[in-house]
């Protein structure tokens, strides 16, 4: 019986799981649910995940419903090419960096991109409280990018010399920003987020490094193949 991952196209937490599987070279099937059709709240899916959230993973009768829990399980079930390191010190570094990214990078990315990418709202006018709040959020996001940039001073990946759970968590967030630049360029330029590659060259090189790993292309959101709306 194969691994089945339940996902929503572009959902970062499910994307983490797909990347973990890709890093390990494991085969899997994906069930892409349509939020517009409320499929994640359907009776069939609620039997798999009563909370109606993404992701979920099924394997030989086992059901897991948390992205980090799934990555940790993958290391126990399929120990080759570990996502959380081969030594206690490596594990400590990877767990710390991974959980910090879950807490800080995910929230700061969401604070900036949710209203623009999901709700379709324009950037608020200069001088408004909403604009000032957004600028504060952008500055916080840039601080997180710089934090990750610093990790790459001495290694190719965010927690060492090999792809890890940290990379699986951070890559979707960086690609979401790139998607925003591709599809909402005016808004991103207004917020000063249009020059990511120039401002964070090590992260840009890391993003390309991850993108070129085997099978990572298969994890990309299906709907991103549509023509960007500049």
PDB file of C-alpha atoms in Angstrom:
ATOM      1  CA  UNK A   1       0.000   0.000   0.000  1.00  0.00           C
ATOM      2  CA  UNK A   2       1.418   3.370  -1.030  1.00  0.00           C
ATOM      3  CA  UNK A   3       1.606   6.636   0.856  1.00  0.00           C
ATOM      4  CA  UNK A   4      -1.290   8.978   0.103  1.00  0.00           C
ATOM      5  CA  UNK A   5      -1.080  12.670   0.935  1.00  0.00           C
ATOM      6  CA  UNK A   6      -4.169  14.868   1.044  1.00  0.00           C
ATOM      7  CA  UNK A   7      -3.325  18.373  -0.039  1.00  0.00           C
ATOM      8  CA  UNK A   8      -4.647  21.670  -1.328  1.00  0.00           C
ATOM      9  CA  UNK A   9      -2.727  23.189  -4.225  1.00  0.00           C
ATOM     10  CA  UNK A  10      -0.235  25.675  -2.790  1.00  0.00           C
ATOM     11  CA  UNK A  11      -1.005  24.959   0.883  1.00  0.00           C
ATOM     12  CA  UNK A  12       2.396  25.342   2.608  1.00  0.00           C
ATOM     13  CA  UNK A  13       1.872  22.752   5.345  1.00  0.00           C
ATOM     14  CA  UNK A  14       0.981  20.019   2.867  1.00  0.00           C
ATOM     15  CA  UNK A  15       3.809  21.142   0.608  1.00  0.00           C
ATOM     16  CA  UNK A  16       6.242  20.493   3.488  1.00  0.00           C
ATOM     17  CA  UNK A  17       5.215  16.851   3.483  1.00  0.00           C
ATOM     18  CA  UNK A  18       5.616  16.496  -0.278  1.00  0.00           C
ATOM     19  CA  UNK A  19       9.099  17.985  -0.028  1.00  0.00           C
ATOM     20  CA  UNK A  20      10.035  15.611   2.772  1.00  0.00           C
ATOM     21  CA  UNK A  21       8.976  12.709   0.590  1.00  0.00           C
ATOM     22  CA  UNK A  22      10.928  14.137  -2.341  1.00  0.00           C
ATOM     23  CA  UNK A  23      14.077  14.604  -0.260  1.00  0.00           C
ATOM     24  CA  UNK A  24      13.831  10.961   0.784  1.00  0.00           C
ATOM     25  CA  UNK A  25      13.129   9.746  -2.738  1.00  0.00           C
ATOM     26  CA  UNK A  26       9.873   8.068  -1.713  1.00  0.00           C
ATOM     27  CA  UNK A  27       6.931   7.337  -3.986  1.00  0.00           C
ATOM     28  CA  UNK A  28       3.510   8.684  -3.029  1.00  0.00           C
ATOM     29  CA  UNK A  29       0.076   9.551  -4.335  1.00  0.00           C
ATOM     30  CA  UNK A  30      -1.562  12.940  -3.892  1.00  0.00           C
ATOM     31  CA  UNK A  31      -5.246  13.692  -3.466  1.00  0.00           C
ATOM     32  CA  UNK A  32      -5.647  17.398  -4.226  1.00  0.00           C
ATOM     33  CA  UNK A  33      -8.778  18.751  -2.540  1.00  0.00           C
ATOM     34  CA  UNK A  34     -10.686  21.727  -3.919  1.00  0.00           C
ATOM     35  CA  UNK A  35     -11.334  24.361  -1.262  1.00  0.00           C
ATOM     36  CA  UNK A  36     -13.770  26.108  -3.621  1.00  0.00           C
ATOM     37  CA  UNK A  37     -15.912  22.962  -3.493  1.00  0.00           C
ATOM     38  CA  UNK A  38     -15.434  22.611   0.289  1.00  0.00           C
ATOM     39  CA  UNK A  39     -13.928  19.168  -0.231  1.00  0.00           C
ATOM     40  CA  UNK A  40     -11.791  19.509   2.904  1.00  0.00           C
ATOM     41  CA  UNK A  41     -15.042  19.651   4.901  1.00  0.00           C
ATOM     42  CA  UNK A  42     -16.784  16.797   3.093  1.00  0.00           C
ATOM     43  CA  UNK A  43     -18.015  13.797   5.108  1.00  0.00           C
ATOM     44  CA  UNK A  44     -15.521  11.590   3.279  1.00  0.00           C
ATOM     45  CA  UNK A  45     -12.520  13.723   4.204  1.00  0.00           C
ATOM     46  CA  UNK A  46     -13.720  14.357   7.755  1.00  0.00           C
ATOM     47  CA  UNK A  47     -13.498  10.595   8.307  1.00  0.00           C
ATOM     48  CA  UNK A  48      -9.786  10.926   7.541  1.00  0.00           C
ATOM     49  CA  UNK A  49      -9.240  14.217   9.343  1.00  0.00           C
ATOM     50  CA  UNK A  50     -12.076  15.252  11.660  1.00  0.00           C
ATOM     51  CA  UNK A  51     -10.630  18.765  11.919  1.00  0.00           C
ATOM     52  CA  UNK A  52     -10.980  19.287   8.184  1.00  0.00           C
ATOM     53  CA  UNK A  53      -7.440  20.614   7.853  1.00  0.00           C
ATOM     54  CA  UNK A  54      -4.578  19.965   5.452  1.00  0.00           C
ATOM     55  CA  UNK A  55      -2.440  17.867   5.247  1.00  0.00           C
ATOM     56  CA  UNK A  56      -3.315  14.325   6.086  1.00  0.00           C
ATOM     57  CA  UNK A  57      -1.305  11.211   5.256  1.00  0.00           C
ATOM     58  CA  UNK A  58      -2.480   7.610   4.977  1.00  0.00           C
ATOM     59  CA  UNK A  59      -0.184   4.586   5.019  1.00  0.00           C
ATOM     60  CA  UNK A  60      -1.211   0.993   5.693  1.00  0.00           C
ATOM     61  CA  UNK A  61      -4.114   2.032   7.891  1.00  0.00           C
ATOM     62  CA  UNK A  62      -2.170   4.747   9.727  1.00  0.00           C
ATOM     63  CA  UNK A  63      -3.488   8.301   9.454  1.00  0.00           C
ATOM     64  CA  UNK A  64      -1.382  11.329  10.395  1.00  0.00           C
ATOM     65  CA  UNK A  65      -2.665  14.904  10.405  1.00  0.00           C
ATOM     66  CA  UNK A  66       0.208  17.253  11.291  1.00  0.00           C
ATOM     67  CA  UNK A  67       2.948  18.267   8.866  1.00  0.00           C
ATOM     68  CA  UNK A  68       5.820  18.207  11.361  1.00  0.00           C
ATOM     69  CA  UNK A  69       4.530  15.002  12.920  1.00  0.00           C
ATOM     70  CA  UNK A  70       4.465  13.472   9.438  1.00  0.00           C
ATOM     71  CA  UNK A  71       8.054  14.541   8.723  1.00  0.00           C
ATOM     72  CA  UNK A  72       9.178  13.035  12.038  1.00  0.00           C
ATOM     73  CA  UNK A  73       7.282   9.811  11.286  1.00  0.00           C
ATOM     74  CA  UNK A  74       8.906   9.590   7.859  1.00  0.00           C
ATOM     75  CA  UNK A  75      12.307   9.522   9.542  1.00  0.00           C
ATOM     76  CA  UNK A  76      11.292   6.608  11.762  1.00  0.00           C
ATOM     77  CA  UNK A  77       9.459   4.662   9.069  1.00  0.00           C
ATOM     78  CA  UNK A  78      12.036   5.318   6.324  1.00  0.00           C
ATOM     79  CA  UNK A  79      15.311   6.185   8.099  1.00  0.00           C
ATOM     80  CA  UNK A  80      17.461   6.576   4.982  1.00  0.00           C
ATOM     81  CA  UNK A  81      18.247  10.202   4.080  1.00  0.00           C
ATOM     82  CA  UNK A  82      17.160  11.584   7.453  1.00  0.00           C
ATOM     83  CA  UNK A  83      15.220  14.844   7.604  1.00  0.00           C
ATOM     84  CA  UNK A  84      16.194  15.486  11.227  1.00  0.00           C
ATOM     85  CA  UNK A  85      19.886  14.648  11.097  1.00  0.00           C
ATOM     86  CA  UNK A  86      22.061  11.642  11.857  1.00  0.00           C
ATOM     87  CA  UNK A  87      23.530  12.789  15.187  1.00  0.00           C
ATOM     88  CA  UNK A  88      22.104  14.350  18.368  1.00  0.00           C
ATOM     89  CA  UNK A  89      23.713  17.711  17.565  1.00  0.00           C
ATOM     90  CA  UNK A  90      22.327  17.693  14.015  1.00  0.00           C
ATOM     91  CA  UNK A  91      18.879  16.772  15.321  1.00  0.00           C
ATOM     92  CA  UNK A  92      18.966  19.600  17.872  1.00  0.00           C
ATOM     93  CA  UNK A  93      19.906  22.172  15.232  1.00  0.00           C
ATOM     94  CA  UNK A  94      17.310  20.968  12.733  1.00  0.00           C
ATOM     95  CA  UNK A  95      14.484  20.744  15.263  1.00  0.00           C
ATOM     96  CA  UNK A  96      15.240  24.231  16.588  1.00  0.00           C
ATOM     97  CA  UNK A  97      15.456  25.839  13.149  1.00  0.00           C
ATOM     98  CA  UNK A  98      12.415  23.953  11.879  1.00  0.00           C
ATOM     99  CA  UNK A  99      10.142  24.882  14.759  1.00  0.00           C
ATOM    100  CA  UNK A 100      11.300  28.499  14.695  1.00  0.00           C
ATOM    101  CA  UNK A 101      10.383  28.631  10.998  1.00  0.00           C
ATOM    102  CA  UNK A 102       6.979  27.122  11.761  1.00  0.00           C
ATOM    103  CA  UNK A 103       6.360  29.807  14.371  1.00  0.00           C
ATOM    104  CA  UNK A 104       7.912  32.899  12.820  1.00  0.00           C
ATOM    105  CA  UNK A 105       8.332  32.517   9.062  1.00  0.00           C
ATOM    106  CA  UNK A 106       4.861  31.014   8.547  1.00  0.00           C
ATOM    107  CA  UNK A 107       3.097  33.728  10.537  1.00  0.00           C
ATOM    108  CA  UNK A 108       5.022  36.649   9.038  1.00  0.00           C
ATOM    109  CA  UNK A 109       4.510  35.336   5.501  1.00  0.00           C
ATOM    110  CA  UNK A 110       0.804  34.953   6.145  1.00  0.00           C
ATOM    111  CA  UNK A 111       0.501  38.438   7.636  1.00  0.00           C
ATOM    112  CA  UNK A 112       1.894  39.951   4.446  1.00  0.00           C
ATOM    113  CA  UNK A 113       0.498  37.734   1.706  1.00  0.00           C
ATOM    114  CA  UNK A 114      -2.913  36.531   2.923  1.00  0.00           C
ATOM    115  CA  UNK A 115      -4.840  39.710   2.215  1.00  0.00           C
ATOM    116  CA  UNK A 116      -3.154  40.179  -1.170  1.00  0.00           C
ATOM    117  CA  UNK A 117      -3.044  36.607  -2.474  1.00  0.00           C
ATOM    118  CA  UNK A 118      -6.077  34.973  -0.836  1.00  0.00           C
ATOM    119  CA  UNK A 119      -8.480  37.843  -0.193  1.00  0.00           C
ATOM    120  CA  UNK A 120      -7.433  39.801  -3.279  1.00  0.00           C
ATOM    121  CA  UNK A 121      -7.253  43.106  -1.427  1.00  0.00           C
ATOM    122  CA  UNK A 122      -5.165  46.032  -2.718  1.00  0.00           C
ATOM    123  CA  UNK A 123      -2.376  47.523  -0.634  1.00  0.00           C
ATOM    124  CA  UNK A 124      -3.858  50.150   1.683  1.00  0.00           C
ATOM    125  CA  UNK A 125      -3.227  53.825   0.987  1.00  0.00           C
ATOM    126  CA  UNK A 126      -0.227  55.656   2.390  1.00  0.00           C
ATOM    127  CA  UNK A 127      -0.948  57.260   5.750  1.00  0.00           C
ATOM    128  CA  UNK A 128      -3.616  54.795   6.820  1.00  0.00           C
ATOM    129  CA  UNK A 129      -3.315  52.596   9.877  1.00  0.00           C
ATOM    130  CA  UNK A 130      -3.674  49.559   7.615  1.00  0.00           C
ATOM    131  CA  UNK A 131      -0.695  50.639   5.505  1.00  0.00           C
ATOM    132  CA  UNK A 132       1.463  51.278   8.572  1.00  0.00           C
ATOM    133  CA  UNK A 133       0.564  47.857   9.944  1.00  0.00           C
ATOM    134  CA  UNK A 134       1.426  46.238   6.619  1.00  0.00           C
ATOM    135  CA  UNK A 135       4.805  47.975   6.486  1.00  0.00           C
ATOM    136  CA  UNK A 136       5.533  46.680   9.988  1.00  0.00           C
ATOM    137  CA  UNK A 137       4.637  43.164   8.822  1.00  0.00           C
ATOM    138  CA  UNK A 138       6.884  43.518   5.763  1.00  0.00           C
ATOM    139  CA  UNK A 139       9.798  44.597   7.952  1.00  0.00           C
ATOM    140  CA  UNK A 140       9.245  41.583  10.197  1.00  0.00           C
ATOM    141  CA  UNK A 141       9.222  39.305   7.156  1.00  0.00           C
ATOM    142  CA  UNK A 142      12.488  40.779   5.886  1.00  0.00           C
ATOM    143  CA  UNK A 143      14.037  40.142   9.309  1.00  0.00           C
ATOM    144  CA  UNK A 144      13.056  36.483   8.997  1.00  0.00           C
ATOM    145  CA  UNK A 145      14.595  36.329   5.526  1.00  0.00           C
ATOM    146  CA  UNK A 146      17.819  37.796   6.877  1.00  0.00           C
ATOM    147  CA  UNK A 147      17.774  35.261   9.697  1.00  0.00           C
ATOM    148  CA  UNK A 148      17.629  32.465   7.113  1.00  0.00           C
ATOM    149  CA  UNK A 149      20.207  34.197   4.912  1.00  0.00           C
ATOM    150  CA  UNK A 150      22.640  34.044   7.816  1.00  0.00           C
ATOM    151  CA  UNK A 151      22.220  30.261   8.069  1.00  0.00           C
ATOM    152  CA  UNK A 152      23.648  29.992   4.562  1.00  0.00           C
ATOM    153  CA  UNK A 153      26.953  31.670   5.400  1.00  0.00           C
ATOM    154  CA  UNK A 154      28.605  28.318   6.033  1.00  0.00           C
ATOM    155  CA  UNK A 155      26.355  25.641   4.504  1.00  0.00           C
ATOM    156  CA  UNK A 156      24.355  24.888   1.376  1.00  0.00           C
ATOM    157  CA  UNK A 157      21.126  24.217   3.255  1.00  0.00           C
ATOM    158  CA  UNK A 158      19.376  25.894   6.153  1.00  0.00           C
ATOM    159  CA  UNK A 159      20.441  23.414   8.829  1.00  0.00           C
ATOM    160  CA  UNK A 160      23.609  21.928   7.426  1.00  0.00           C
ATOM    161  CA  UNK A 161      25.092  20.281   4.367  1.00  0.00           C
ATOM    162  CA  UNK A 162      22.025  18.227   3.416  1.00  0.00           C
ATOM    163  CA  UNK A 163      18.346  19.022   2.801  1.00  0.00           C
ATOM    164  CA  UNK A 164      16.371  18.687   6.017  1.00  0.00           C
ATOM    165  CA  UNK A 165      13.000  19.362   7.594  1.00  0.00           C
ATOM    166  CA  UNK A 166      14.032  23.013   7.902  1.00  0.00           C
ATOM    167  CA  UNK A 167      14.305  23.303   4.132  1.00  0.00           C
ATOM    168  CA  UNK A 168      10.986  21.502   3.697  1.00  0.00           C
ATOM    169  CA  UNK A 169       9.284  24.051   5.950  1.00  0.00           C
ATOM    170  CA  UNK A 170      10.958  27.172   4.539  1.00  0.00           C
ATOM    171  CA  UNK A 171      10.906  26.444   0.800  1.00  0.00           C
ATOM    172  CA  UNK A 172       7.115  26.806   0.388  1.00  0.00           C
ATOM    173  CA  UNK A 173       7.171  30.156   2.187  1.00  0.00           C
ATOM    174  CA  UNK A 174       9.907  31.540  -0.079  1.00  0.00           C
ATOM    175  CA  UNK A 175       8.158  30.208  -3.178  1.00  0.00           C
ATOM    176  CA  UNK A 176       4.897  31.800  -2.053  1.00  0.00           C
ATOM    177  CA  UNK A 177       6.643  35.166  -2.060  1.00  0.00           C
ATOM    178  CA  UNK A 178       8.031  34.481  -5.533  1.00  0.00           C
ATOM    179  CA  UNK A 179       4.529  33.560  -6.667  1.00  0.00           C
ATOM    180  CA  UNK A 180       3.264  36.850  -5.268  1.00  0.00           C
ATOM    181  CA  UNK A 181       5.964  38.734  -7.183  1.00  0.00           C
ATOM    182  CA  UNK A 182       4.944  36.897 -10.366  1.00  0.00           C
ATOM    183  CA  UNK A 183       1.210  37.446  -9.997  1.00  0.00           C
ATOM    184  CA  UNK A 184       0.886  40.615  -7.893  1.00  0.00           C
ATOM    185  CA  UNK A 185       3.980  42.522  -8.930  1.00  0.00           C
ATOM    186  CA  UNK A 186       2.565  46.011  -8.391  1.00  0.00           C
ATOM    187  CA  UNK A 187       1.566  45.233  -4.817  1.00  0.00           C
ATOM    188  CA  UNK A 188       4.906  43.602  -4.077  1.00  0.00           C
ATOM    189  CA  UNK A 189       6.812  46.549  -5.541  1.00  0.00           C
ATOM    190  CA  UNK A 190       4.723  48.968  -3.485  1.00  0.00           C
ATOM    191  CA  UNK A 191       5.717  47.044  -0.356  1.00  0.00           C
ATOM    192  CA  UNK A 192       9.369  46.791  -1.342  1.00  0.00           C
ATOM    193  CA  UNK A 193       9.272  43.026  -1.783  1.00  0.00           C
ATOM    194  CA  UNK A 194       9.892  42.870  -5.530  1.00  0.00           C
ATOM    195  CA  UNK A 195      13.709  42.538  -5.298  1.00  0.00           C
ATOM    196  CA  UNK A 196      14.039  39.350  -3.226  1.00  0.00           C
ATOM    197  CA  UNK A 197      16.774  37.862  -5.405  1.00  0.00           C
ATOM    198  CA  UNK A 198      18.877  41.023  -5.099  1.00  0.00           C
ATOM    199  CA  UNK A 199      18.240  41.592  -1.399  1.00  0.00           C
ATOM    200  CA  UNK A 200      18.772  37.979  -0.302  1.00  0.00           C
ATOM    201  CA  UNK A 201      21.168  36.393  -2.812  1.00  0.00           C
ATOM    202  CA  UNK A 202      22.065  33.397  -0.648  1.00  0.00           C
ATOM    203  CA  UNK A 203      18.402  32.532  -0.151  1.00  0.00           C
ATOM    204  CA  UNK A 204      17.829  32.939  -3.878  1.00  0.00           C
ATOM    205  CA  UNK A 205      20.671  30.521  -4.615  1.00  0.00           C
ATOM    206  CA  UNK A 206      19.339  28.119  -1.955  1.00  0.00           C
ATOM    207  CA  UNK A 207      15.867  28.273  -3.509  1.00  0.00           C
ATOM    208  CA  UNK A 208      17.325  27.296  -6.881  1.00  0.00           C
ATOM    209  CA  UNK A 209      19.363  24.530  -5.231  1.00  0.00           C
ATOM    210  CA  UNK A 210      16.231  23.054  -3.669  1.00  0.00           C
ATOM    211  CA  UNK A 211      14.269  23.461  -6.904  1.00  0.00           C
ATOM    212  CA  UNK A 212      16.846  21.410  -8.785  1.00  0.00           C
ATOM    213  CA  UNK A 213      16.799  18.453  -6.382  1.00  0.00           C
ATOM    214  CA  UNK A 214      15.238  15.241  -7.753  1.00  0.00           C
ATOM    215  CA  UNK A 215      11.435  15.180  -7.728  1.00  0.00           C
ATOM    216  CA  UNK A 216      11.016  18.618  -6.150  1.00  0.00           C
ATOM    217  CA  UNK A 217       9.387  19.785  -9.395  1.00  0.00           C
ATOM    218  CA  UNK A 218       6.609  17.244  -8.755  1.00  0.00           C
ATOM    219  CA  UNK A 219       5.732  18.979  -5.473  1.00  0.00           C
ATOM    220  CA  UNK A 220       4.889  22.281  -7.152  1.00  0.00           C
ATOM    221  CA  UNK A 221       1.258  23.444  -6.843  1.00  0.00           C
ATOM    222  CA  UNK A 222      -0.723  22.241  -9.881  1.00  0.00           C
ATOM    223  CA  UNK A 223      -2.525  25.553 -10.372  1.00  0.00           C
ATOM    224  CA  UNK A 224       0.783  27.443 -10.651  1.00  0.00           C
ATOM    225  CA  UNK A 225       1.132  26.158 -14.194  1.00  0.00           C
ATOM    226  CA  UNK A 226      -1.406  28.805 -15.151  1.00  0.00           C
ATOM    227  CA  UNK A 227      -0.071  31.970 -16.798  1.00  0.00           C
ATOM    228  CA  UNK A 228       0.919  34.525 -14.132  1.00  0.00           C
ATOM    229  CA  UNK A 229      -1.181  37.679 -13.901  1.00  0.00           C
ATOM    230  CA  UNK A 230       1.442  40.420 -13.815  1.00  0.00           C
TER     231      UNK A 230
END
